Short mmCIF file of C-alpha atoms and ligand atoms in Angstrom, two decimals:
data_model
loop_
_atom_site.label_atom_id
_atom_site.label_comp_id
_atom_site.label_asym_id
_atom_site.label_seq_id
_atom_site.Cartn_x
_atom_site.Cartn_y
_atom_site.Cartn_z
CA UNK A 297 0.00 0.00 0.00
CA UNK A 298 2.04 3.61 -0.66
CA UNK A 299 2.33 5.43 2.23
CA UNK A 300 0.02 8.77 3.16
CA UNK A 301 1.81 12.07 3.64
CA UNK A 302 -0.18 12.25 7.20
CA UNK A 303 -3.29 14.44 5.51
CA UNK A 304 -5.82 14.24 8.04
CA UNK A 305 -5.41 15.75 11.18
CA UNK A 306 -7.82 15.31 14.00
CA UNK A 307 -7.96 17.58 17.31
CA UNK A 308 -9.96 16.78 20.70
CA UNK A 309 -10.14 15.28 23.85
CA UNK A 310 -7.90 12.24 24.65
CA UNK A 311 -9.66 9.84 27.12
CA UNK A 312 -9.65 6.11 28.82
CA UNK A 313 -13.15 4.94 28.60
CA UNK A 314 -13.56 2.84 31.82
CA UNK A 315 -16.64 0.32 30.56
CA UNK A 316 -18.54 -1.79 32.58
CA UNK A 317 -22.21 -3.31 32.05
CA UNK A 318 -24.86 -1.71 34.27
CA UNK A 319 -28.57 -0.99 35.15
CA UNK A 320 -30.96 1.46 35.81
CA UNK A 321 -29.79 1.67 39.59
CA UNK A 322 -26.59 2.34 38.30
CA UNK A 323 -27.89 5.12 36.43
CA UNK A 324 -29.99 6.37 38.99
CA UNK A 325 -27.59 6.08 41.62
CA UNK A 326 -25.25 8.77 39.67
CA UNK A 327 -28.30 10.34 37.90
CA UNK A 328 -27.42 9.21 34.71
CA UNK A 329 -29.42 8.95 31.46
CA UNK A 330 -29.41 5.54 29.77
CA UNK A 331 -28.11 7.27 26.16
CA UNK A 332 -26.48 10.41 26.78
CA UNK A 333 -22.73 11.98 26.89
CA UNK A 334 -22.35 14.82 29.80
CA UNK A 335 -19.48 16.27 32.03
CA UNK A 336 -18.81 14.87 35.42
CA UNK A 337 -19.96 17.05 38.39
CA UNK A 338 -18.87 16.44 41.83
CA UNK A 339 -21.60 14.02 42.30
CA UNK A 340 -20.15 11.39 39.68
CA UNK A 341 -16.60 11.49 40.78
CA UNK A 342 -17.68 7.54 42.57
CA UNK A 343 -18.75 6.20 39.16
CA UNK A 344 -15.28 5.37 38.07
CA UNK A 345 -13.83 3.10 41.12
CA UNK A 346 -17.75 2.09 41.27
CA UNK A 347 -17.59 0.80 37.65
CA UNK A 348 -13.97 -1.07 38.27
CA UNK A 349 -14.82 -2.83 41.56
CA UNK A 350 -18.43 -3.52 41.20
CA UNK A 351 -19.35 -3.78 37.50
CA UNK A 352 -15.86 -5.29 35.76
CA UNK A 353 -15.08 -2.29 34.08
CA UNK A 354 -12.58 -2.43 31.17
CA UNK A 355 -10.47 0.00 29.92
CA UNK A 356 -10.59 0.93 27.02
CA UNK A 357 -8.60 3.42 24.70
CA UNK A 358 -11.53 6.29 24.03
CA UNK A 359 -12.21 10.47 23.63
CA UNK A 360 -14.45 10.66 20.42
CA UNK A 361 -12.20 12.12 17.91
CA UNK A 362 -9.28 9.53 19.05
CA UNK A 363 -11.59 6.78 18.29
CA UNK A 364 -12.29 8.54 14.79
CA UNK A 365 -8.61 8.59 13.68
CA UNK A 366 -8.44 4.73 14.83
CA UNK A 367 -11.27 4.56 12.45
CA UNK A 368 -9.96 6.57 9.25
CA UNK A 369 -6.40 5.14 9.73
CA UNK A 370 -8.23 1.18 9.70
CA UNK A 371 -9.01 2.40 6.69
CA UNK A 372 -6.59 5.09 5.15
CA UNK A 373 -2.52 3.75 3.88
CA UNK A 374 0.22 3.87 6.63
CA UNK A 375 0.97 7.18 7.41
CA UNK A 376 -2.33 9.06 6.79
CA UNK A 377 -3.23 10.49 10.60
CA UNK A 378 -2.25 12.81 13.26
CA UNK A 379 -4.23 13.21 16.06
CA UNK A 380 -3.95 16.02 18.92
CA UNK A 381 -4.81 16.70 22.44
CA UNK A 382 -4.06 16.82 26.07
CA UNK A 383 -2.88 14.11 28.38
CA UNK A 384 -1.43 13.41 31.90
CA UNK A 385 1.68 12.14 32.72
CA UNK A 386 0.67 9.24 34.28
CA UNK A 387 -0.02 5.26 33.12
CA UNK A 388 -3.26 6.13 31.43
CA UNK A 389 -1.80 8.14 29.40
CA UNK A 390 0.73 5.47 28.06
CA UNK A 391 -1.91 3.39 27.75
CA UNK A 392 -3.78 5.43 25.37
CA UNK A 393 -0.84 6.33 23.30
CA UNK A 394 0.16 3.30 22.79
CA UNK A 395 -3.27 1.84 21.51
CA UNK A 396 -2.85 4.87 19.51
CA UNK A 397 0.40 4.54 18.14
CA UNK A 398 -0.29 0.74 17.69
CA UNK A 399 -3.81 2.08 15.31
CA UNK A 400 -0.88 3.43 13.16
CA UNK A 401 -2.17 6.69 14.28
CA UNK A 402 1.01 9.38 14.84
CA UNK A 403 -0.31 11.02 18.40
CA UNK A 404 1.40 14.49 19.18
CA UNK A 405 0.07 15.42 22.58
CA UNK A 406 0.59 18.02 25.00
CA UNK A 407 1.35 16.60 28.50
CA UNK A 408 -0.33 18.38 31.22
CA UNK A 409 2.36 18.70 34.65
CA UNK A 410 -0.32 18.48 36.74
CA UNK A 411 -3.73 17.14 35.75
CA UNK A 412 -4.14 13.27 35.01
CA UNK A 413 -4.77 11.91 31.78
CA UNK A 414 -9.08 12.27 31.64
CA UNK A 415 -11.49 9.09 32.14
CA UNK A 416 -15.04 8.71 30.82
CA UNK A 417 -17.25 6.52 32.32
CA UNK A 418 -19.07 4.38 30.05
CA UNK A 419 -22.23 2.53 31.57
CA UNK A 420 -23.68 -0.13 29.10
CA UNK A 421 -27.69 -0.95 29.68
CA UNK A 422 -28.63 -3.05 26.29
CA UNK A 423 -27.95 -1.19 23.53
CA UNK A 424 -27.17 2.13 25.11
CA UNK A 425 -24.33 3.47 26.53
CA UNK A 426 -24.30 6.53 28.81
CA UNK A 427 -21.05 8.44 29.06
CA UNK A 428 -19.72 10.20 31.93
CA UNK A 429 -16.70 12.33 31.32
CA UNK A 430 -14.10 13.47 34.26
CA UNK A 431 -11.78 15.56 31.61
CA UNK A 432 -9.18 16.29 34.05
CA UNK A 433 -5.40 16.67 31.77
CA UNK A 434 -7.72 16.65 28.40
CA UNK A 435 -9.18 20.34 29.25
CA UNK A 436 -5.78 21.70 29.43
CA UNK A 437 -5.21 21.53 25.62
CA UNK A 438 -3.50 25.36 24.60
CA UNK A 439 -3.61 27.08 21.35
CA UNK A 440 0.46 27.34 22.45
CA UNK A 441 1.08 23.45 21.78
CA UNK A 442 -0.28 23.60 18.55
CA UNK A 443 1.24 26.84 17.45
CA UNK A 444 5.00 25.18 18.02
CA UNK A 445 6.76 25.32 15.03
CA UNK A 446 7.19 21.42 14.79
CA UNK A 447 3.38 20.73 15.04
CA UNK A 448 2.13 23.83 13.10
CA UNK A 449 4.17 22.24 10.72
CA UNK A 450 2.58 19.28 10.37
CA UNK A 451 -0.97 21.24 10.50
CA UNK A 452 0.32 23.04 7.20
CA UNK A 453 0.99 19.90 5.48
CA UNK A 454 -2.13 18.38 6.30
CA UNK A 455 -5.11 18.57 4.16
CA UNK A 456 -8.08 17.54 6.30
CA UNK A 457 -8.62 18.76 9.43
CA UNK A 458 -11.20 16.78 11.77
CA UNK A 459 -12.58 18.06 15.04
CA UNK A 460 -15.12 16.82 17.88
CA UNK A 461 -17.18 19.13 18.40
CA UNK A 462 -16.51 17.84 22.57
CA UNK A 463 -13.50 20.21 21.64
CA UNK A 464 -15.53 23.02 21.81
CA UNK A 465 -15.66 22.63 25.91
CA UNK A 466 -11.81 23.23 25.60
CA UNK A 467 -9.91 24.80 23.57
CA UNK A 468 -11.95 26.71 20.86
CA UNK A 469 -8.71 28.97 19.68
CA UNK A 470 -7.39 25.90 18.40
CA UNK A 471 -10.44 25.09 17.05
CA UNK A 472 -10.42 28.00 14.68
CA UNK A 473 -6.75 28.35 13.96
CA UNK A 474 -7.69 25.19 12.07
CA UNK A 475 -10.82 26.43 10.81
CA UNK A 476 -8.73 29.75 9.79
CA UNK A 477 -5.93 27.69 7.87
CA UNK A 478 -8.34 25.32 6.24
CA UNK A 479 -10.45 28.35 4.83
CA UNK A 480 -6.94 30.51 4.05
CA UNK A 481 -5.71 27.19 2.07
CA UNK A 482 -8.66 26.01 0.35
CA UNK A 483 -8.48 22.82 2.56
CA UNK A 484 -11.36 20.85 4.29
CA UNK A 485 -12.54 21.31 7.39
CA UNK A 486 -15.02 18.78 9.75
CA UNK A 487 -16.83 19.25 12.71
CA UNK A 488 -19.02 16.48 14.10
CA UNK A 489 -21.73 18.21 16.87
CA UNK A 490 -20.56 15.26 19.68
CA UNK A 491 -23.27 15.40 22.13
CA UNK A 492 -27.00 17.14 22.50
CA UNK A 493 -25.00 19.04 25.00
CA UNK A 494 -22.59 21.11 22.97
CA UNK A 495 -25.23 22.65 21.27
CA UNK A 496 -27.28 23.00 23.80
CA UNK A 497 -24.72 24.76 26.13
CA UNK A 498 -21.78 25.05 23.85
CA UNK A 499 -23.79 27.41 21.21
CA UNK A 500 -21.67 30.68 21.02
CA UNK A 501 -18.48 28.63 20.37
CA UNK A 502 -20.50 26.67 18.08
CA UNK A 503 -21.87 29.47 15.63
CA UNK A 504 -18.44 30.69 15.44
CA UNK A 505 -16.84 27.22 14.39
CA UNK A 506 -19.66 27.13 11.51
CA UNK A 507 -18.84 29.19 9.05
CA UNK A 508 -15.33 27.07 8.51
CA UNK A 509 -17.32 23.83 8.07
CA UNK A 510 -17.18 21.87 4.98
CA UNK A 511 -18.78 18.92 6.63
CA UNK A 512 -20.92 18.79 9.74
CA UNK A 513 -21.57 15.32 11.16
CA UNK A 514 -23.79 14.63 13.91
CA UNK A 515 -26.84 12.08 15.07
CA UNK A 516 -30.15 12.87 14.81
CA UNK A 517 -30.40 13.53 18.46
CA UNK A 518 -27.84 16.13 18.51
CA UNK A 519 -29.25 17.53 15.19
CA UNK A 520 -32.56 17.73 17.14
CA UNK A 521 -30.43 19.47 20.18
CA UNK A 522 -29.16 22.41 17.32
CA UNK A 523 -32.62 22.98 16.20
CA UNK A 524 -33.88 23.52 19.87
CA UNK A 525 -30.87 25.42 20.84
CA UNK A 526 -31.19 27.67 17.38
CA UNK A 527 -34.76 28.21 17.96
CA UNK A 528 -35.57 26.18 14.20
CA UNK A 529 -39.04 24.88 15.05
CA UNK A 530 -38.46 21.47 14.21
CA UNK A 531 -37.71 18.31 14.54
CA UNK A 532 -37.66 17.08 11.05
CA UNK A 533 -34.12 15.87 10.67
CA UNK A 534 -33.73 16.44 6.58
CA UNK A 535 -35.15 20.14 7.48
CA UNK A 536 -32.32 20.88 10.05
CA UNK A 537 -29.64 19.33 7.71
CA UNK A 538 -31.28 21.34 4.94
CA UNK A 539 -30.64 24.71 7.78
CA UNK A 540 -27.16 24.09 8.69
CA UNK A 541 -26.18 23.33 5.47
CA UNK A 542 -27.22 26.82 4.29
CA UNK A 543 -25.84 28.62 7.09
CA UNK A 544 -23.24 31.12 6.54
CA UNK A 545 -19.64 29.78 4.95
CA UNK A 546 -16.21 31.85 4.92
CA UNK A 547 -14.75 29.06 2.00
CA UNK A 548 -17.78 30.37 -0.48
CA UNK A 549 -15.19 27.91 -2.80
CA UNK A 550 -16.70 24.80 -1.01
CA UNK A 551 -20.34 23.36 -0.76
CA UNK A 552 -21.11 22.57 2.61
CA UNK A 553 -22.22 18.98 3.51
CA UNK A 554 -24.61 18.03 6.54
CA UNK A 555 -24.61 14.19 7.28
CA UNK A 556 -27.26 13.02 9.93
CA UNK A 557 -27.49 9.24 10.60
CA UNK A 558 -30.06 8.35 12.73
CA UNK A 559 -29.56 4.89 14.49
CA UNK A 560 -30.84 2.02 12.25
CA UNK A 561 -32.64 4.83 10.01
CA UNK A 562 -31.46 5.98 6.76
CA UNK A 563 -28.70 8.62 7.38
CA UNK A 564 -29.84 12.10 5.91
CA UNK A 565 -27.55 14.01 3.82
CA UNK A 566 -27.78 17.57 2.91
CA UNK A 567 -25.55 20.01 0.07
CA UNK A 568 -25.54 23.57 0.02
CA UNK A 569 -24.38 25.39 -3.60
CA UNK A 570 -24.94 28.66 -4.67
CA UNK A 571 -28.01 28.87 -2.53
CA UNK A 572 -29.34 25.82 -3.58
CA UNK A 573 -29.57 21.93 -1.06
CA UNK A 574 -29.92 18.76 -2.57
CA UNK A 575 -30.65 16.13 -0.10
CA UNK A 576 -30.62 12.40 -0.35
CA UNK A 577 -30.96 9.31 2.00
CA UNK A 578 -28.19 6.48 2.73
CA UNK A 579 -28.92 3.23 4.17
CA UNK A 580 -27.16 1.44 7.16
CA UNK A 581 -26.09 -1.75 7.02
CA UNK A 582 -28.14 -4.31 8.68
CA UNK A 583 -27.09 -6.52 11.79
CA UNK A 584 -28.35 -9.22 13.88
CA UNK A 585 -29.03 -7.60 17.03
CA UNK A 586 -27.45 -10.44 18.64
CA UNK A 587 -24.02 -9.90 16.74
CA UNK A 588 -24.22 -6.53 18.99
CA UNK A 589 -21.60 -6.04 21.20
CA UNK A 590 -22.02 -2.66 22.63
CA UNK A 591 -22.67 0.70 20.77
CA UNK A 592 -20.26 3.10 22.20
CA UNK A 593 -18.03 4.66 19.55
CA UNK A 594 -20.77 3.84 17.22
CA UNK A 595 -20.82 7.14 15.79
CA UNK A 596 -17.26 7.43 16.15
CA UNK A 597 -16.65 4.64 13.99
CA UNK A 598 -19.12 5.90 11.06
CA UNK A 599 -17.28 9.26 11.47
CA UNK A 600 -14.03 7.48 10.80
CA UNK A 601 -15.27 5.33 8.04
CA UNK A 602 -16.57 8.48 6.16
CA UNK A 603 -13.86 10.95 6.69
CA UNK A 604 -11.64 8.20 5.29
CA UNK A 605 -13.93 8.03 2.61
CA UNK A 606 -13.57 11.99 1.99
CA UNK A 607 -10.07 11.85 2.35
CA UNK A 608 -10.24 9.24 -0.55
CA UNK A 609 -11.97 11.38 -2.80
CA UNK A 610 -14.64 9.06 -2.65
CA UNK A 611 -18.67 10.07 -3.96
CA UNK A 612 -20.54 11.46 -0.61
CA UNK A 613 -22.66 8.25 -0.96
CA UNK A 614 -19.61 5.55 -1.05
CA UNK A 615 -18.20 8.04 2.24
CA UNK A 616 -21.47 7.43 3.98
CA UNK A 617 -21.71 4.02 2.82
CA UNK A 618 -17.74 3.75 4.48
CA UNK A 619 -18.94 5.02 7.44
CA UNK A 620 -21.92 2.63 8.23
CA UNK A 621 -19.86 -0.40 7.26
CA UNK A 622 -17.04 0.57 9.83
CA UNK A 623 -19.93 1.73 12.42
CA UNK A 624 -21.61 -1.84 12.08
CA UNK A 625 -17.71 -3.64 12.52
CA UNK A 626 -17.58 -1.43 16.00
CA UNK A 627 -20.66 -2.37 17.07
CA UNK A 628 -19.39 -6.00 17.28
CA UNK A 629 -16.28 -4.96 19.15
CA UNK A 630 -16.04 -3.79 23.33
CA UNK A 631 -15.73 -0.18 23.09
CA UNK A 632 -15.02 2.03 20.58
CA UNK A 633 -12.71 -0.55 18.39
CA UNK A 634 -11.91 -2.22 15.25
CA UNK A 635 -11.56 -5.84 14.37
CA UNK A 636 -8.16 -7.34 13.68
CA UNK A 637 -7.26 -9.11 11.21
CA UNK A 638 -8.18 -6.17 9.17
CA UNK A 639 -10.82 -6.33 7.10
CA UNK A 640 -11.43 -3.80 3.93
CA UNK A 641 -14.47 -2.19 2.65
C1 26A B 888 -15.94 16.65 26.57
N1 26A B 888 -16.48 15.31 26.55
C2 26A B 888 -17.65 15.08 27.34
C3 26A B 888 -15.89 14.31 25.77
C4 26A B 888 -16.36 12.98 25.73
C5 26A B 888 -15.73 12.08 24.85
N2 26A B 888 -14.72 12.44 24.05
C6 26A B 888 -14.31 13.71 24.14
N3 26A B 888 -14.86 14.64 24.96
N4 26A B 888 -17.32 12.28 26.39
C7 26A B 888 -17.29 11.02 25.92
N5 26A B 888 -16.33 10.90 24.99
C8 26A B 888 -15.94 9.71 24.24
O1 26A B 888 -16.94 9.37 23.36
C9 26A B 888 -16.69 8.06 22.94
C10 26A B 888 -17.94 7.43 22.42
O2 26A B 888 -18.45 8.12 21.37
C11 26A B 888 -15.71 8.49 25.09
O3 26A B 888 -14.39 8.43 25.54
C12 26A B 888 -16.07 7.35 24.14
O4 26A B 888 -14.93 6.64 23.71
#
């Protein structure tokens, strides 16, 4: 396979999911939603030794946009991804970089001197997973790091910049010194919304990353979360990916692309040009419900699949159609991972 010139760079939060199976006094006991992603508060700080001692927790290499670059670089030749954040200096954080590293992924973090590397608690009930974040070292990513000659060079070489929108908690001058360089250089830049929550409480930071977006990728509960927050009045998922995708853009050079998926439903695409949105509907791939393993890092993994797909130069269908295949191999997996031996689209 020839070798990538490391063209997609992804930013965000670096984490070790810590995953056990639960139930709803789990959830209760830490006031927890069954399907949801939130920010620990004093209140939660138990959940982690709770998970390990009482509910077998695993750990598992996580953070959204890590688990995306795992994902493109499955697919992508050697070489193709950089990925960027914040972690501790601690055994956690070896353990994620080597996962990482071992993904073929080239990590360039910052390491905090005091905070640990950050933890999310991941509480599986059936087919949902509710996710409990403690960011700790992974909130003390600075514009500073990425501005160092060494790694702004690599952000200058790289082509496609990817960013959780979980980011947008942390370090949004990063956020758009991407943005700015992408839409300076004619290059692509992706978002994906994360969680209900960043919109929801996250929408200042938000409106300002839009503008840079080439592609937006979210789930139709977070889609639902923008319209809310954005005062749309709906909730008719092809409407709000029609809405976004006609929002404001600083690259006028570049259509804008929405991409909903929506569990098991179709995922909803929507592209903006000259005024104009032509939408369309993708299909996921079926599975046995009983071939499920867990779902989190679902939507990670369809991210991954499709970005890879972008990067490709692929048809926005065959990039969807990337992303559900990769989404329905990380549903079979624990966590947020791939299956080795590899296997190829
Ligand atoms: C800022 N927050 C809340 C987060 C996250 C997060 N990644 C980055 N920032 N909360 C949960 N995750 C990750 O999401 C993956 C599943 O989609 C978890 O680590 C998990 O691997």
């Amino acid at each position: 396979m020839a070798k990538g010139k490391f063209e997609l760079l992804c930013l965000e939060n670096p984490l070790l999911d810590i995953q056990g199976v639960g139930d709803q006094a789990l959830l209760d006991k830490y006031d927890l939603k069954a399907n949801d992603a939130i920010l620990a508060e004093e209140k939660h700080m138990g959940l982690y030794d709770d998970l390990i001692q009482n509910h077998d927790a695993k750990l598992i290499a996580g953070g959204a946009a890590q688990n995306t670059a795992r994902g493109a670089q499955y697919i992508l030749p050697p070489d193709s991804t950089i990925y960027i954040g914040c972690i501790g200096k601690d055994k956690y954080g070896e353990t994620l970089k080597d996962i990482t590293a071992k993904a073929g992924v080239r990590v360039e973090y910052r390491y905090d001197e005091e905070q640990p590397t950050g933890r999310c608690g991941v509480v599986i009930t059936g087919h949902n997973r509710s996710l409990c974040t403690d960011l700790a070292a992974a909130n003390c990513y600075k514009l500073d790091h990425l501005k160092q000659p060494e790694i702004w060079k690599l952000v200058e070489e790289a082509k496609f910049y990817y960013v959780g929108g979980y980011h947008l908690t942390v370090c949004v001058p990063a956020i758009l010194a991407l943005a700015e360089e992408a839409a300076a250089k004619d290059k692509v830049f992706m978002l994906n919304l994360s969680a209900p929550f960043i919109p929801q409480f996250f929408k200042d930071p938000l409106d300002q990353t839009l503008p840079y977006c080439d592609y937006v990728i979210a789930n139709e509960t977070e889609a639902t979360a923008y319209a809310e927050s954005h005062g749309l009045n709906t909730k008719d998922i092809k409407e709000i990916a029609k809405h976004v995708a006609l929002l404001p853009k600083k690259n006028a050079g570049r259509p804008r692309t929405v991409v909903f998926t929506q569990g098991t439903d179709p995922t909803i695409t929507a592209v903006a040009k000259d005024g104009d949105v032509e939408t369309s509907q993708c299909a996921v791939h079926a599975i046995g419900s009983e071939m499920i393993n867990d779902t989190n890092g679902a939507g990670d993994a369809f991210a991954g699949g499709f970005v890879a797909g972008i990067v490709q130069g692929k048809p926005l269908e065959t990039a969807v159609d990337m992303g559900q295949w990769l989404a329905k191999l990380s549903i079979q997996e624990l966590g947020p991972s791939y299956p080795f031996p590899k296997q190829t689209y």
